[in-house]
Coordinates of C-alpha atoms (C1' of nucleotides) in Angstrom, one line a residue:
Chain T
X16 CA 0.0 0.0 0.0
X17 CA 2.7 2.3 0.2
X18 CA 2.6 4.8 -1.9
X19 CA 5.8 6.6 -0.6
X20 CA 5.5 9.7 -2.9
X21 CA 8.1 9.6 -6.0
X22 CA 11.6 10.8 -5.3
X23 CA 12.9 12.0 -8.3
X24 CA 16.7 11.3 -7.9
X25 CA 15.4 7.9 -7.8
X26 CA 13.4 7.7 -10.7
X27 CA 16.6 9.5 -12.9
X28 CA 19.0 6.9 -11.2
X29 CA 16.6 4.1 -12.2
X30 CA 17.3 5.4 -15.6
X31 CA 20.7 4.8 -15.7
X32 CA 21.1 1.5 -13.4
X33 CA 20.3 -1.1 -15.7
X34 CA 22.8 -2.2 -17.8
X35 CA 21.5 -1.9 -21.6
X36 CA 20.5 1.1 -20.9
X37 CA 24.1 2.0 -19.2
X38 CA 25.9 1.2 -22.0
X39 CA 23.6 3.1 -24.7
X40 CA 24.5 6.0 -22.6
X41 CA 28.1 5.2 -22.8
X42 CA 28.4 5.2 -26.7
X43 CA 26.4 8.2 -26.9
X44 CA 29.3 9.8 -24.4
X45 CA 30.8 10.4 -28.0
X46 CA 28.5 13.4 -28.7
X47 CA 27.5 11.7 -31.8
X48 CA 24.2 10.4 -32.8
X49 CA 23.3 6.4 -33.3
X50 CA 20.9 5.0 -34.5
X51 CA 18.2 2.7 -32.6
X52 CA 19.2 -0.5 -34.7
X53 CA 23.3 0.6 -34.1
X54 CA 22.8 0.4 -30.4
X55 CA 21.2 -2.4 -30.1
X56 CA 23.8 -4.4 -31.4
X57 CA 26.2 -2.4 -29.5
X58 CA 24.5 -3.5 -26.6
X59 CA 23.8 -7.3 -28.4
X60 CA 20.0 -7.0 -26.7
X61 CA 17.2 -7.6 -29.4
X62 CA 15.7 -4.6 -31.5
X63 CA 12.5 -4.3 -29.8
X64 CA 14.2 -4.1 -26.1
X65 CA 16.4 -1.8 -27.6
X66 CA 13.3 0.4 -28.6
X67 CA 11.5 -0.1 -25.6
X68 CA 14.8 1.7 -23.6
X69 CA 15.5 4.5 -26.3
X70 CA 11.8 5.6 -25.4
X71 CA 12.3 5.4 -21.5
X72 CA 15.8 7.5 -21.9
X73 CA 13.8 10.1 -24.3
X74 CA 11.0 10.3 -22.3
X75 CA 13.0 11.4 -19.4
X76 CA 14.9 14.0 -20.7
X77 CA 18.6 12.0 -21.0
X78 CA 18.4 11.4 -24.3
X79 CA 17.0 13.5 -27.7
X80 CA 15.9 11.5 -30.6
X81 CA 15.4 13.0 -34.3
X82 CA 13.6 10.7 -36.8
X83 CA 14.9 10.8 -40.5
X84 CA 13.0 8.2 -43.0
X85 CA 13.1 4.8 -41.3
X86 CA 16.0 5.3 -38.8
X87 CA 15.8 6.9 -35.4
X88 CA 18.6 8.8 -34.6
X89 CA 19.3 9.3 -31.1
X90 CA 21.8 11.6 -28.4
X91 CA 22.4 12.9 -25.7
X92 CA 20.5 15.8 -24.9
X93 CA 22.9 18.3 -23.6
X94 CA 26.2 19.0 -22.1
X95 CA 24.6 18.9 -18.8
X96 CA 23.2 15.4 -19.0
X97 CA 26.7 14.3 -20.6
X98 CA 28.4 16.1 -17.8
X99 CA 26.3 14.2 -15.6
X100 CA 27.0 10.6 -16.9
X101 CA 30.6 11.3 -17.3
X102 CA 30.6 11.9 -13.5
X103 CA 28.7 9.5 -12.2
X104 CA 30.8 6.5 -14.4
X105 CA 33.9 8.3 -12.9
X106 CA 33.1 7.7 -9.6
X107 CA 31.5 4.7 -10.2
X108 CA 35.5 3.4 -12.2
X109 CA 37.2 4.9 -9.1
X110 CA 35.7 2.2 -7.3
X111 CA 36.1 -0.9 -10.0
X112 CA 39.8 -0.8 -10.7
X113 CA 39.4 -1.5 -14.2
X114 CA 39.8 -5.6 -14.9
X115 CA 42.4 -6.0 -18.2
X116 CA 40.6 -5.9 -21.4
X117 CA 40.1 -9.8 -22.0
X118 CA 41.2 -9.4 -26.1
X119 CA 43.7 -8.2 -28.1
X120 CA 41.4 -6.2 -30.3
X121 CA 40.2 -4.5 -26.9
X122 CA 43.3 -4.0 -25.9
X123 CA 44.7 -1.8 -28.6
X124 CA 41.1 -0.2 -28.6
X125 CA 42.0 0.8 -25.0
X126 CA 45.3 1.9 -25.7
X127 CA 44.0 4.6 -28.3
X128 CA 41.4 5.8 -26.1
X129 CA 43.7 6.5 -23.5
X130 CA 46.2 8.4 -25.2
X131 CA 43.5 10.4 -27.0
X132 CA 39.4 11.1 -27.4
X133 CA 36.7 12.7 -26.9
X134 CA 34.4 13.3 -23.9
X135 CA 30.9 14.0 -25.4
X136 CA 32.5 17.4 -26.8
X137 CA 36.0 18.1 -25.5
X138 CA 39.0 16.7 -25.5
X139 CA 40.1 13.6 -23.1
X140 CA 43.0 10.9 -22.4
X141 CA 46.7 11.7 -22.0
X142 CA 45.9 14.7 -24.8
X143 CA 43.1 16.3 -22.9
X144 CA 45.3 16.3 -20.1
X145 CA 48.6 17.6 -21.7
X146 CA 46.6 20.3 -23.4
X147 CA 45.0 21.4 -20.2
X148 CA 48.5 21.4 -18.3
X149 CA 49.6 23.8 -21.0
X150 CA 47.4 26.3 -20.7
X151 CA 48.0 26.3 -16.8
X152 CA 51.5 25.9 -17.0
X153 CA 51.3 29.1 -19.3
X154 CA 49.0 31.0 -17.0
X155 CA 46.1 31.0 -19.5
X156 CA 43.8 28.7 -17.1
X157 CA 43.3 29.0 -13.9
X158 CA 43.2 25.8 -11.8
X159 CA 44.8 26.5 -8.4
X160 CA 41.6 28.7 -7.0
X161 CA 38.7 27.1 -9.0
X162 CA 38.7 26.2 -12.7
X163 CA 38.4 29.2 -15.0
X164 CA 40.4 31.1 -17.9
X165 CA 42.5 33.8 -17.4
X166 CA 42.4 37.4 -19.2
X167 CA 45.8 36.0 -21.3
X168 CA 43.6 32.5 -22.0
X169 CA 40.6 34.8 -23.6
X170 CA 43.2 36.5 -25.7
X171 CA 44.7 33.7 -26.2
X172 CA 41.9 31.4 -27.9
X173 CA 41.5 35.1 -29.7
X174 CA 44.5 35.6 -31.4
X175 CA 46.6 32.7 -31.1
X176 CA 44.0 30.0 -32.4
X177 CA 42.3 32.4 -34.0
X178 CA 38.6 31.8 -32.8
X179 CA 35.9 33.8 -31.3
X180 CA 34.9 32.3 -28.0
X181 CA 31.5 33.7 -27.2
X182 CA 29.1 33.0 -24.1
X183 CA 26.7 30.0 -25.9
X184 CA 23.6 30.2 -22.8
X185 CA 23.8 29.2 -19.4
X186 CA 27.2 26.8 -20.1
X187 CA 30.2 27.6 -18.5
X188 CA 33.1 29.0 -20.4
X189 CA 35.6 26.7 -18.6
X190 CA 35.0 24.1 -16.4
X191 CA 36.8 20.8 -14.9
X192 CA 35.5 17.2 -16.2
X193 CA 37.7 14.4 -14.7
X194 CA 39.1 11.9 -17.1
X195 CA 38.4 8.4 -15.9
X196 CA 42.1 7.0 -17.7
X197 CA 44.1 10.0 -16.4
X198 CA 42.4 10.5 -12.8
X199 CA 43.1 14.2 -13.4
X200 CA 40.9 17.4 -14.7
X201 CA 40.6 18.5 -18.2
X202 CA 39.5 21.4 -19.9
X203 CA 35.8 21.0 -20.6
X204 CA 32.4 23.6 -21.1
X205 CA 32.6 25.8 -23.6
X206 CA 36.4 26.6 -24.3
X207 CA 36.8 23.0 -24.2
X208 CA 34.1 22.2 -26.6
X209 CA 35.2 24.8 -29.3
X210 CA 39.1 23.7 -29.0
X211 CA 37.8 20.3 -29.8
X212 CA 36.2 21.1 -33.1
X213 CA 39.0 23.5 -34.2
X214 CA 41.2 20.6 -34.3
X215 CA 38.6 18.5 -35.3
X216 CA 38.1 21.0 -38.1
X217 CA 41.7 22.1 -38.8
X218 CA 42.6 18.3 -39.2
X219 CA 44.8 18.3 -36.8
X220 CA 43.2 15.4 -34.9
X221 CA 41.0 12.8 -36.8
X222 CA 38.9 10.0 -35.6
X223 CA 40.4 6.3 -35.0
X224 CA 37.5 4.3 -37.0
X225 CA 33.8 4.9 -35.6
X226 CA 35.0 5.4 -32.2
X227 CA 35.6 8.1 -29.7
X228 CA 39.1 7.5 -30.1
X229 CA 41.4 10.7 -31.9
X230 CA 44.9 10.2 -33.5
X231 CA 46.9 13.3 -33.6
X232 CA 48.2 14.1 -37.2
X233 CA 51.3 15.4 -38.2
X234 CA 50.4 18.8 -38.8
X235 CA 48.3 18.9 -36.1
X236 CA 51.5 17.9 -34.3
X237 CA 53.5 20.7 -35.1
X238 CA 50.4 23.2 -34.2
X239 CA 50.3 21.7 -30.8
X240 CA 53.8 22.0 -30.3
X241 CA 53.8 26.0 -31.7
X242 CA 50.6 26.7 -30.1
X243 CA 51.0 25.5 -26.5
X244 CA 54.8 23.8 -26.5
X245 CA 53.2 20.0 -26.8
X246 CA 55.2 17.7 -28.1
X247 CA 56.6 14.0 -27.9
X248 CA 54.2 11.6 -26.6
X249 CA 51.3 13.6 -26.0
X250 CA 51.2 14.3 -29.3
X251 CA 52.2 11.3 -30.7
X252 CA 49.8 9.9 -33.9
X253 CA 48.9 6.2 -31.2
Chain O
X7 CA 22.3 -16.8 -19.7
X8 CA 23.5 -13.3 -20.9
X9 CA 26.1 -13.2 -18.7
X10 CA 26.6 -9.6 -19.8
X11 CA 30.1 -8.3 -18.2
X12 CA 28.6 -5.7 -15.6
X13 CA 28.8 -1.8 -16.0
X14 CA 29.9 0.3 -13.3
X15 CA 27.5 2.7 -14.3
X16 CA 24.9 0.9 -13.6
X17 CA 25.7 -0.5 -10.5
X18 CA 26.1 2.8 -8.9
X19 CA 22.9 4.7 -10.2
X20 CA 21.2 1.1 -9.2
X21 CA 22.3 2.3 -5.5
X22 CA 20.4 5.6 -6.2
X23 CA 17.8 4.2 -8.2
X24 CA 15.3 3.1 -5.1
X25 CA 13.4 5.4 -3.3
X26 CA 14.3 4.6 0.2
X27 CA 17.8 4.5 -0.6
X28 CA 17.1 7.9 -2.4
X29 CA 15.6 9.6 0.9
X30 CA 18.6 8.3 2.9
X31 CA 21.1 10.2 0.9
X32 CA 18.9 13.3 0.7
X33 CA 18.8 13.4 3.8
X34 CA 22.6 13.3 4.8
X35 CA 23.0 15.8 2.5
X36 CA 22.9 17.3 5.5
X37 CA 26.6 16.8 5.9
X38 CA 25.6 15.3 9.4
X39 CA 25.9 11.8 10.6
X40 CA 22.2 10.1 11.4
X41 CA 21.9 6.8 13.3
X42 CA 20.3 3.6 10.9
X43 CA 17.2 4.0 13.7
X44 CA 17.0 7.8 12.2
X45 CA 16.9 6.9 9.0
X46 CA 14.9 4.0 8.8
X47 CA 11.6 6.1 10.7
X48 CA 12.5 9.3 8.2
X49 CA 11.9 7.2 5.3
X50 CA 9.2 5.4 6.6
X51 CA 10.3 1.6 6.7
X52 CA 11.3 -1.3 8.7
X53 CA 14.8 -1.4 10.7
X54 CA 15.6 -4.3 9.1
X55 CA 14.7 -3.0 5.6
X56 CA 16.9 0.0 6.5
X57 CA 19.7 -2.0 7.6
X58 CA 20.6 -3.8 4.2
X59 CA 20.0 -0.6 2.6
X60 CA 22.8 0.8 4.4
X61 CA 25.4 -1.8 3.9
X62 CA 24.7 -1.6 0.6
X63 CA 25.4 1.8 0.4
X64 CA 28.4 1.4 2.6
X65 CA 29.9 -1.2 0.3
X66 CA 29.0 0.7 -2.6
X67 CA 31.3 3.2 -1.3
X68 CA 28.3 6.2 -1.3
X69 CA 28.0 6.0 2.5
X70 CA 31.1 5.7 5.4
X71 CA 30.0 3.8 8.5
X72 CA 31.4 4.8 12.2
X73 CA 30.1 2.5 15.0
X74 CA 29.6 3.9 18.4
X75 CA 28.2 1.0 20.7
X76 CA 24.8 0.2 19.8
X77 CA 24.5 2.8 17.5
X78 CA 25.6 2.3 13.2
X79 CA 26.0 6.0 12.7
X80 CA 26.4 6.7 8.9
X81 CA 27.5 10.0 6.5
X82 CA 28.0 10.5 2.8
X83 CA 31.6 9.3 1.8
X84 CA 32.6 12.5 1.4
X85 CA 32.6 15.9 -0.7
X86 CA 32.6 14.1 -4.4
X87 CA 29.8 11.7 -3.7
X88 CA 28.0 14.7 -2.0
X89 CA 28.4 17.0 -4.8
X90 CA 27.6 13.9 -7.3
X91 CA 24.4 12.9 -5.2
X92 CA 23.4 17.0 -5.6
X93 CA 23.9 17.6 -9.5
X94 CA 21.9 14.4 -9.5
X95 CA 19.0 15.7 -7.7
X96 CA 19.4 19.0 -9.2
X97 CA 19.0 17.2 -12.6
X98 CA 16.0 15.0 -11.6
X99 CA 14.1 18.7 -10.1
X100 CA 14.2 20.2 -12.8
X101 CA 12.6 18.1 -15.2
X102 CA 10.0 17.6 -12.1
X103 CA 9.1 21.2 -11.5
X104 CA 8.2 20.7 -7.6
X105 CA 4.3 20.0 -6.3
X106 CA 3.3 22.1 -4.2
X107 CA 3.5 21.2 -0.8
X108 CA 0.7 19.4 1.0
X109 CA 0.8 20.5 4.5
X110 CA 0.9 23.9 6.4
X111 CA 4.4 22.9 8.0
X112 CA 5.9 21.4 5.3
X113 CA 5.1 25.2 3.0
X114 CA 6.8 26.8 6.0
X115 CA 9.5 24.7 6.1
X116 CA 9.9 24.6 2.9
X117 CA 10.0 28.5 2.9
X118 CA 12.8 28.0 5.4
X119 CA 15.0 26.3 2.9
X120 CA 14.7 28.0 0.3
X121 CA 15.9 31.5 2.2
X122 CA 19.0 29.6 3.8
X123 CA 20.2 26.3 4.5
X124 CA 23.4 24.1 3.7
X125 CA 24.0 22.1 0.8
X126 CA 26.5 19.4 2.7
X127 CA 29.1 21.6 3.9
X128 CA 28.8 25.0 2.3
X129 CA 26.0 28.0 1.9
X130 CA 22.8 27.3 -0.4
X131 CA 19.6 29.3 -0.9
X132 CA 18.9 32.4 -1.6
X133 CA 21.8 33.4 1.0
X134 CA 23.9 31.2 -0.6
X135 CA 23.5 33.1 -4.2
X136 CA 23.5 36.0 -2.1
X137 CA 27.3 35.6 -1.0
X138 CA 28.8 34.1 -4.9
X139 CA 26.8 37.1 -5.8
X140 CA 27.7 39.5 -4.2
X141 CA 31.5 38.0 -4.4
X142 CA 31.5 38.1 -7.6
X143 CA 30.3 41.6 -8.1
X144 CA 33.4 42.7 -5.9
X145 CA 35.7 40.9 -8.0
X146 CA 36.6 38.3 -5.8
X147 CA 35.2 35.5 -7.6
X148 CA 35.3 34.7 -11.4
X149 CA 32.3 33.7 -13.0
X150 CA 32.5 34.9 -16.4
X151 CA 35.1 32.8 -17.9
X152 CA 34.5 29.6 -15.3
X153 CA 34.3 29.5 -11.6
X154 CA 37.7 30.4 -9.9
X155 CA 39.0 32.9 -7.2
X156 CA 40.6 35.8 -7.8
X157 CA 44.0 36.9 -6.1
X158 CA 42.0 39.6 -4.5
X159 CA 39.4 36.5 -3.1
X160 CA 42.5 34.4 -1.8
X161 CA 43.1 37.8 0.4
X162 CA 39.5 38.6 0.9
X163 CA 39.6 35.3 3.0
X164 CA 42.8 35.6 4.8
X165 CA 42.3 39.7 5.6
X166 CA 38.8 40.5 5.6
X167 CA 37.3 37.0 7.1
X168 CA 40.6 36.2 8.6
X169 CA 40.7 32.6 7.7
X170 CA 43.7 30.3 6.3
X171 CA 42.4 28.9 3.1
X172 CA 44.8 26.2 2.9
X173 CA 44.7 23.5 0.1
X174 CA 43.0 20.2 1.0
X175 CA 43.9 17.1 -0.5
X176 CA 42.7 16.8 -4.1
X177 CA 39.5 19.1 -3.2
X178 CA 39.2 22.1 -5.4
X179 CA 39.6 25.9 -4.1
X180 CA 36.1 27.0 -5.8
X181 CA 33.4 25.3 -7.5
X182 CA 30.3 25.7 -8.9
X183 CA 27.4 23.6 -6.9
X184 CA 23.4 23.9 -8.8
X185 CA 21.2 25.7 -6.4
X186 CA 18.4 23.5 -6.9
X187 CA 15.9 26.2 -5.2
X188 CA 17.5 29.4 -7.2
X189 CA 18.3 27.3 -10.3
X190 CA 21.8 29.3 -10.3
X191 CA 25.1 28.4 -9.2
X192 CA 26.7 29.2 -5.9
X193 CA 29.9 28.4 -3.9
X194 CA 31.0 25.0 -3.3
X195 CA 34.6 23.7 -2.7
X196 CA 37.4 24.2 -0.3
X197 CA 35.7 27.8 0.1
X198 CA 32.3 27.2 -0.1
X199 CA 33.0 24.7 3.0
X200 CA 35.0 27.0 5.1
X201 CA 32.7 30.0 4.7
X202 CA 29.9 28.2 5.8
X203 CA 32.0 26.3 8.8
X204 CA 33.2 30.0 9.4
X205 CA 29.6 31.3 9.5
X206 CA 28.2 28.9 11.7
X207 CA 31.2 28.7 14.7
X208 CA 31.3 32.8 14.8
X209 CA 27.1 32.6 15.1
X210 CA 26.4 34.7 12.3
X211 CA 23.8 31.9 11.3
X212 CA 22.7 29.0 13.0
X213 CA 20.6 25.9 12.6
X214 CA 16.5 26.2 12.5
X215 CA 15.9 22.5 14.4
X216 CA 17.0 19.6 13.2
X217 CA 17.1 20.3 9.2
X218 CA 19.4 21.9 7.3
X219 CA 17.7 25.1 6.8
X220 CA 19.5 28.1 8.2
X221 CA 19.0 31.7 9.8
X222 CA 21.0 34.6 10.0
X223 CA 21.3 36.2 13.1
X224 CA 20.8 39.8 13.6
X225 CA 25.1 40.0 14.5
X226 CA 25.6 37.5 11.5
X227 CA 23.1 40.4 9.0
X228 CA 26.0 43.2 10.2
X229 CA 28.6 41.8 9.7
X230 CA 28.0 40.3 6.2
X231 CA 27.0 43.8 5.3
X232 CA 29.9 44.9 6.2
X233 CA 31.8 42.5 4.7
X234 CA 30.2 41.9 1.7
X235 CA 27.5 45.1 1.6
X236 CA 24.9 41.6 1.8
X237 CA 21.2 43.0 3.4
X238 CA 17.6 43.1 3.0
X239 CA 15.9 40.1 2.3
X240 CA 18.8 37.8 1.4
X241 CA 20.3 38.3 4.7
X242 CA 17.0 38.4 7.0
X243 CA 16.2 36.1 9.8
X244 CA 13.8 33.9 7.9
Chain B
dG3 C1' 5.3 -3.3 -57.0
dG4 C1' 8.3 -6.6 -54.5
dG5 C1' 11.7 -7.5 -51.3
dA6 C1' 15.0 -6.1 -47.8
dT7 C1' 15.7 -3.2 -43.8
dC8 C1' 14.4 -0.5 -39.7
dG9 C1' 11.6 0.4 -35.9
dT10 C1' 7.4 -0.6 -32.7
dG11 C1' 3.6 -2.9 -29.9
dC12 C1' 2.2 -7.0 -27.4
dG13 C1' 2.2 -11.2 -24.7
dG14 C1' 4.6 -14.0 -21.8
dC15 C1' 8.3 -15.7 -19.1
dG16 C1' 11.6 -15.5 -15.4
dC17 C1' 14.3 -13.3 -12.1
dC18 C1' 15.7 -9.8 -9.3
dC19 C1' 14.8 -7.0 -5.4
dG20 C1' 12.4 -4.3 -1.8
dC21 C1' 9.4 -5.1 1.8
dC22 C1' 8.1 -7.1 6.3
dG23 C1' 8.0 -9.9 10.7
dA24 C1' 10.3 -12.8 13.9
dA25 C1' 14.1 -14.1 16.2
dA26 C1' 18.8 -13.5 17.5
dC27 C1' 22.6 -10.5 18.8
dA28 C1' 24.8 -6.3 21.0
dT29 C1' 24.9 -2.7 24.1
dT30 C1' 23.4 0.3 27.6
dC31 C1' 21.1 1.2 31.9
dG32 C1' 19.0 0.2 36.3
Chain Z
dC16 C1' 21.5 -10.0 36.1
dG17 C1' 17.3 -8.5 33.6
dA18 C1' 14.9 -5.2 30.8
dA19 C1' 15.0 -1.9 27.2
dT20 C1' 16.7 -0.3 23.0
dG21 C1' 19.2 -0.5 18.6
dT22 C1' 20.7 -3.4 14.9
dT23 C1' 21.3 -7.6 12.1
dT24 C1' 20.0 -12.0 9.9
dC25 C1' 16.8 -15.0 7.7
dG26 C1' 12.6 -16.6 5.2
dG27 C1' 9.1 -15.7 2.5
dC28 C1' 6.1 -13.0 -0.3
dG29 C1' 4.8 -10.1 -4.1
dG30 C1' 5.5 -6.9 -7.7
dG31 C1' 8.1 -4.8 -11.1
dC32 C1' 10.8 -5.0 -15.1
dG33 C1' 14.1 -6.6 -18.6
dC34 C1' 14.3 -10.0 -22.0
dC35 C1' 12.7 -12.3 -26.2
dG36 C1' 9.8 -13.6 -30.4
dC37 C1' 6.5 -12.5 -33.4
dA38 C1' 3.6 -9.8 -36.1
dC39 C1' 2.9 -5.4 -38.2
dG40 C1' 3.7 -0.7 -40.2
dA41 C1' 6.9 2.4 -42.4
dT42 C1' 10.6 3.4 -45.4
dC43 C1' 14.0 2.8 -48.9
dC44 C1' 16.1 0.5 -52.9
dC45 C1' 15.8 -1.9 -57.2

DNA sequence: GGGATCGTGCGGCGCCCGCCGAAACATTCG
DNA sequence: CGAATGTTTCGGCGGGCGCCGCACGATCCC
């Protein structure tokens, strides 16, 4: 009889605390969209349970779906909600040391993510990291009171990368995401969202495959190393 | 037979996802230390039931344990989970634009909230915008480019308060927590915590009862007009 | 139009899990 | 020591939900 009124945080939680559902969430940390049929495989559950998920995520405001012909495209449905997943499966990897990847394939998968992708927008792994030690180490970001860019950083996007960083709503210019490979901060909101598709755009990092995982090229090499003094491994192409 | 390797993910929003486990962690994000008793009658359910909900918790790393004779007293694990737990809630709230509330004392204490309370261990409510606020209109705190202190904020603390703002472990200075009353950020962090600790022990606000709402006191309204030219409503008694 | 592909609604099955009460254990107090 | 109180363990019950297969509608391609 019961009826203990809802509690939201539970119902949101309940989202995310089945597994399927878990892992759709997980390939969409990409930022990219998927399709309903592509994520059901990805998750190797049938089509219709697949469908029957996509609906629940939509229908509480994780996910945001866009139907073109036959397919049903599907994403996240904001920084926030990406933010918020990102989080929570950090903490949830501090606690699960992860296990070694079980196959070779995985293995080298691994190793690519962890030297360099994305994180729903921005950049993550050991280049996320380097990247956001530069700027600090060259007084542009400001990490030892808070997280945010210094006057020099604003110029800096300005005239050194040569982009106009403007306020886009309520998201933070700047703000701190923790990469679950490096156990460290990197650079994420705004700035970090626009210095990911610059490269992206410039060519100076390019997608592994399908993936999340970024290779760094050799031009985009020697901007990194001009631009903020990166070099060697960071920036190493895998 | 799908063994299905599990997701980390999953498993901790599945610690979130029930109701009663929900209203326990709510409830500590008091920042205080209730006894299993406490809890189990606050959420309305059996000691027993309350029991394995709290070793799960406790294993599940969300919840640290400290026994005191007969008593199993129990807090959040600590500033991340409390600040993960919050965005969470904030998140769930504001796709569930609040009911209004049923009863006479829950409106007023409600109202109580929402003027001042904590939010674990630093300021929230309208008192807590109040102080980023005004803060950040003195230049002591950065909002416009992320969420960091200024030089003139690490000696706003140190002169004007006349607190040590020392560096705790992997904690950052200054962060950004969602007000979930004010829907805007306010101060959370190293300095967010040591204001409000500040606050409380010099009696410039104190604890209405039990909860975590707060008052200011009438010494408490002077002096954070003088110090921060805070008045009127956001700093009245109630 | 015909056949392949993609997504969806519906039963039905099975299991997981949250709940309780009763009994046992631990601690404090008289 | 005995009573009172707080907590834990154990069965057992019931409901919710994640899964599939199948049938069907929609769309695209040839």
């Amino acid at each position: 009889m019961t009826v203990t009124s809802r509690v939201p945080l539970a119902d949101l939680a309940a989202l995310l605390a089945d597994g399927t559902r878990a892992r759709f969430c997980l390939a969409l940390l990409d930022g990219r969209a998927w399709t309903a049929g592509e994520l059901a495989r990805h998750a190797g559950v049938a089509a219709s349970t697949a469908s029957e998920h996509l609906s629940l995520l939509v229908r509480g405001g994780i996910l945001a779906e866009e139907r073109q012909g036959r397919h049903r495209y599907v994403r996240l449905a904001g920084p926030r909600v990406a933010q918020l997943i990102e989080d929570l499966a950090a903490h949830a990897d501090l606690a699960v040391p992860a296990p070694p990847p079980p196959t070779l394939r995985a293995a080298s998968s691994a190793k690519a993510m962890a030297a360099a992708r994305t994180c729903y927008d921005h950049l993550a792994g050991r280049l996320g990291v380097a990247v956001t030690d530069a700027l600090t180490a060259r007084g542009l970001l400001r990490q030892d009171t808070g997280f945010a860019l210094s006057d020099d950083g604003l110029a800096w996007f300005t005239a050194d990368l040569g982009v106009r960083l403007a306020p886009r709503g309520r998201r933070p210019m700047a703000k701190a995401c923790l990469d679950w490979t490096e156990r460290r901060h990197h650079l994420a909101g705004v700035a970090g969202a626009v210095l990911c598709a610059t490269l992206l755009e410039r060519g100076w990092v390019t997608r592994i495959g399908t993936g999340r995982a970024l290779r760094v090229t050799p031009v985009g090499a020697h901007a990194l190393e001009d631009l903020l003094g990166i070099g060697g491994e960071a920036a190493a192409g895998s």
